[in-house]
Amino acid sequence: MPRCSISAEVADILPREEHQALLTRIVSWLRPGGHLLVTVARTAHPGYTERDFCGVTMFWSHFEPEWYVSELESLGLEVLLRSVIPGGLDTHDHPLLFARVPLGLGGDAVSQH
């Protein structure tokens, strides 16, 4: 994918072992000054299957919000905002992270940070 300023949601439908590589890949797409918007789960869970999520079976796994903040910062991003999206399909609030690639850092430089 070409480098750009994008917003993305890190899908927690992958095993947790793949979250770090996915974040690294997504961040590598961002150009200097690019932004990343991520919703995450409230708590950590190694993985479970929900049999009826809007009519389909869905696998979920996730870390706590602090893990994602730490990972984004270790990739060189500045976490600008930590907030909460109230409610949702499951009526639970969902943490929201908004981060930015500093000017002068982007693309391959971010993934190697």
PDB file of C-alpha atoms in Angstrom:
ATOM      1  CA  MET A   1       0.000   0.000   0.000  1.00  0.00           C
ATOM      2  CA  PRO A   2       1.374   3.450  -0.785  1.00  0.00           C
ATOM      3  CA  ARG A   3       2.312   5.657   2.130  1.00  0.00           C
ATOM      4  CA  CYS A   4      -0.475   8.006   3.069  1.00  0.00           C
ATOM      5  CA  SER A   5      -2.280   9.654   5.926  1.00  0.00           C
ATOM      6  CA  ILE A   6      -4.961   7.144   6.860  1.00  0.00           C
ATOM      7  CA  SER A   7      -7.192   6.098   9.689  1.00  0.00           C
ATOM      8  CA  ALA A   8      -7.475   2.427  10.500  1.00  0.00           C
ATOM      9  CA  GLU A   9      -8.916   0.086  13.061  1.00  0.00           C
ATOM     10  CA  VAL A  10      -6.729  -2.717  14.332  1.00  0.00           C
ATOM     11  CA  ALA A  11      -8.922  -5.757  14.032  1.00  0.00           C
ATOM     12  CA  ASP A  12      -8.952  -7.943  17.081  1.00  0.00           C
ATOM     13  CA  ILE A  13     -10.170 -10.835  14.985  1.00  0.00           C
ATOM     14  CA  LEU A  14      -6.590 -12.096  14.654  1.00  0.00           C
ATOM     15  CA  PRO A  15      -4.684 -14.119  17.248  1.00  0.00           C
ATOM     16  CA  ARG A  16      -2.855 -11.839  19.686  1.00  0.00           C
ATOM     17  CA  GLU A  17       0.476 -13.171  18.451  1.00  0.00           C
ATOM     18  CA  GLU A  18      -0.215 -11.328  15.174  1.00  0.00           C
ATOM     19  CA  HIS A  19      -1.210  -7.942  16.625  1.00  0.00           C
ATOM     20  CA  GLN A  20       2.329  -6.556  16.856  1.00  0.00           C
ATOM     21  CA  ALA A  21       3.163  -7.454  13.247  1.00  0.00           C
ATOM     22  CA  LEU A  22      -0.152  -6.007  12.069  1.00  0.00           C
ATOM     23  CA  LEU A  23       0.443  -2.726  13.906  1.00  0.00           C
ATOM     24  CA  THR A  24       3.960  -2.515  12.485  1.00  0.00           C
ATOM     25  CA  ARG A  25       2.626  -3.067   8.977  1.00  0.00           C
ATOM     26  CA  ILE A  26      -0.183  -0.522   9.321  1.00  0.00           C
ATOM     27  CA  VAL A  27       2.169   2.081  10.796  1.00  0.00           C
ATOM     28  CA  SER A  28       4.618   1.541   7.912  1.00  0.00           C
ATOM     29  CA  TRP A  29       1.918   2.791   5.531  1.00  0.00           C
ATOM     30  CA  LEU A  30       1.751   6.158   7.257  1.00  0.00           C
ATOM     31  CA  ARG A  31       3.681   9.156   6.021  1.00  0.00           C
ATOM     32  CA  PRO A  32       5.234  11.751   8.329  1.00  0.00           C
ATOM     33  CA  GLY A  33       2.385  13.584  10.005  1.00  0.00           C
ATOM     34  CA  GLY A  34       0.003  10.699   9.221  1.00  0.00           C
ATOM     35  CA  HIS A  35      -2.601   9.662  11.774  1.00  0.00           C
ATOM     36  CA  LEU A  36      -3.859   6.357  13.100  1.00  0.00           C
ATOM     37  CA  LEU A  37      -7.236   5.913  14.786  1.00  0.00           C
ATOM     38  CA  VAL A  38      -7.603   2.645  16.689  1.00  0.00           C
ATOM     39  CA  THR A  39     -10.410   1.187  18.763  1.00  0.00           C
ATOM     40  CA  VAL A  40      -9.309  -1.475  21.218  1.00  0.00           C
ATOM     41  CA  ALA A  41     -10.860  -3.678  23.852  1.00  0.00           C
ATOM     42  CA  ARG A  42     -11.147  -2.673  27.499  1.00  0.00           C
ATOM     43  CA  THR A  43      -9.439  -5.809  28.808  1.00  0.00           C
ATOM     44  CA  ALA A  44      -6.995  -8.450  27.643  1.00  0.00           C
ATOM     45  CA  HIS A  45      -8.172 -11.829  26.404  1.00  0.00           C
ATOM     46  CA  PRO A  46      -6.094 -14.548  24.683  1.00  0.00           C
ATOM     47  CA  GLY A  47      -8.948 -15.496  22.362  1.00  0.00           C
ATOM     48  CA  TYR A  48     -12.544 -16.646  22.228  1.00  0.00           C
ATOM     49  CA  THR A  49     -15.248 -17.338  19.667  1.00  0.00           C
ATOM     50  CA  GLU A  50     -18.568 -15.541  19.711  1.00  0.00           C
ATOM     51  CA  ARG A  51     -21.130 -17.768  18.008  1.00  0.00           C
ATOM     52  CA  ASP A  52     -23.597 -15.040  17.058  1.00  0.00           C
ATOM     53  CA  PHE A  53     -22.037 -11.645  16.379  1.00  0.00           C
ATOM     54  CA  CYS A  54     -24.559  -9.926  14.127  1.00  0.00           C
ATOM     55  CA  GLY A  55     -25.458 -13.311  12.669  1.00  0.00           C
ATOM     56  CA  VAL A  56     -21.941 -14.674  12.106  1.00  0.00           C
ATOM     57  CA  THR A  57     -19.371 -16.560  14.165  1.00  0.00           C
ATOM     58  CA  MET A  58     -16.467 -14.285  15.094  1.00  0.00           C
ATOM     59  CA  PHE A  59     -13.077 -14.901  16.739  1.00  0.00           C
ATOM     60  CA  TRP A  60     -11.731 -12.213  19.083  1.00  0.00           C
ATOM     61  CA  SER A  61      -8.431 -11.703  20.893  1.00  0.00           C
ATOM     62  CA  HIS A  62      -6.974  -8.568  22.392  1.00  0.00           C
ATOM     63  CA  PHE A  63      -4.617  -6.905  24.806  1.00  0.00           C
ATOM     64  CA  GLU A  64      -5.466  -4.186  27.306  1.00  0.00           C
ATOM     65  CA  PRO A  65      -5.345  -0.575  26.009  1.00  0.00           C
ATOM     66  CA  GLU A  66      -1.989   0.114  27.681  1.00  0.00           C
ATOM     67  CA  TRP A  67      -0.351  -2.587  25.533  1.00  0.00           C
ATOM     68  CA  TYR A  68      -1.489  -0.830  22.353  1.00  0.00           C
ATOM     69  CA  VAL A  69      -0.296   2.557  23.646  1.00  0.00           C
ATOM     70  CA  SER A  70       3.105   1.041  24.450  1.00  0.00           C
ATOM     71  CA  GLU A  71       3.345  -0.647  21.042  1.00  0.00           C
ATOM     72  CA  LEU A  72       2.403   2.519  19.153  1.00  0.00           C
ATOM     73  CA  GLU A  73       4.942   4.542  21.127  1.00  0.00           C
ATOM     74  CA  SER A  74       7.634   1.899  20.556  1.00  0.00           C
ATOM     75  CA  LEU A  75       6.967   2.262  16.814  1.00  0.00           C
ATOM     76  CA  GLY A  76       7.662   5.971  17.119  1.00  0.00           C
ATOM     77  CA  LEU A  77       4.103   7.303  17.123  1.00  0.00           C
ATOM     78  CA  GLU A  78       2.853  10.025  19.440  1.00  0.00           C
ATOM     79  CA  VAL A  79      -0.401   9.015  21.126  1.00  0.00           C
ATOM     80  CA  LEU A  80      -2.345  12.283  20.988  1.00  0.00           C
ATOM     81  CA  LEU A  81      -5.651  11.156  22.459  1.00  0.00           C
ATOM     82  CA  ARG A  82      -6.995   8.377  24.630  1.00  0.00           C
ATOM     83  CA  SER A  83     -10.770   8.431  24.774  1.00  0.00           C
ATOM     84  CA  VAL A  84     -13.778   6.139  24.950  1.00  0.00           C
ATOM     85  CA  ILE A  85     -16.541   5.450  22.458  1.00  0.00           C
ATOM     86  CA  PRO A  86     -19.676   4.958  24.535  1.00  0.00           C
ATOM     87  CA  GLY A  87     -21.764   1.857  23.943  1.00  0.00           C
ATOM     88  CA  GLY A  88     -21.755  -0.245  20.831  1.00  0.00           C
ATOM     89  CA  LEU A  89     -23.291  -3.459  19.621  1.00  0.00           C
ATOM     90  CA  ASP A  90     -22.401  -5.103  22.919  1.00  0.00           C
ATOM     91  CA  THR A  91     -23.364  -1.974  24.937  1.00  0.00           C
ATOM     92  CA  HIS A  92     -19.808  -1.744  26.340  1.00  0.00           C
ATOM     93  CA  ASP A  93     -17.607   1.311  25.991  1.00  0.00           C
ATOM     94  CA  HIS A  94     -14.571   0.904  23.735  1.00  0.00           C
ATOM     95  CA  PRO A  95     -11.248   2.677  24.229  1.00  0.00           C
ATOM     96  CA  LEU A  96     -10.142   4.848  21.323  1.00  0.00           C
ATOM     97  CA  LEU A  97      -6.538   5.774  20.550  1.00  0.00           C
ATOM     98  CA  PHE A  98      -5.528   8.531  18.139  1.00  0.00           C
ATOM     99  CA  ALA A  99      -1.833   8.684  17.246  1.00  0.00           C
ATOM    100  CA  ARG A 100       0.397  10.596  14.853  1.00  0.00           C
ATOM    101  CA  VAL A 101       3.646   9.847  13.073  1.00  0.00           C
ATOM    102  CA  PRO A 102       6.026  12.696  13.947  1.00  0.00           C
ATOM    103  CA  LEU A 103       7.221  14.854  11.063  1.00  0.00           C
ATOM    104  CA  GLY A 104      10.510  13.464   9.845  1.00  0.00           C
ATOM    105  CA  LEU A 105       9.492   9.889  10.654  1.00  0.00           C
ATOM    106  CA  GLY A 106       7.333   7.720   8.468  1.00  0.00           C
ATOM    107  CA  GLY A 107       7.018   4.630   6.317  1.00  0.00           C
ATOM    108  CA  ASP A 108       9.989   2.277   6.614  1.00  0.00           C
ATOM    109  CA  ALA A 109      11.623   4.494   9.242  1.00  0.00           C
ATOM    110  CA  VAL A 110       8.643   3.911  11.544  1.00  0.00           C
ATOM    111  CA  SER A 111       8.644   0.142  11.158  1.00  0.00           C
ATOM    112  CA  GLN A 112      12.399   0.069  11.934  1.00  0.00           C
ATOM    113  CA  HIS A 113      12.111   2.439  14.928  1.00  0.00           C
TER     114      HIS A 113
END
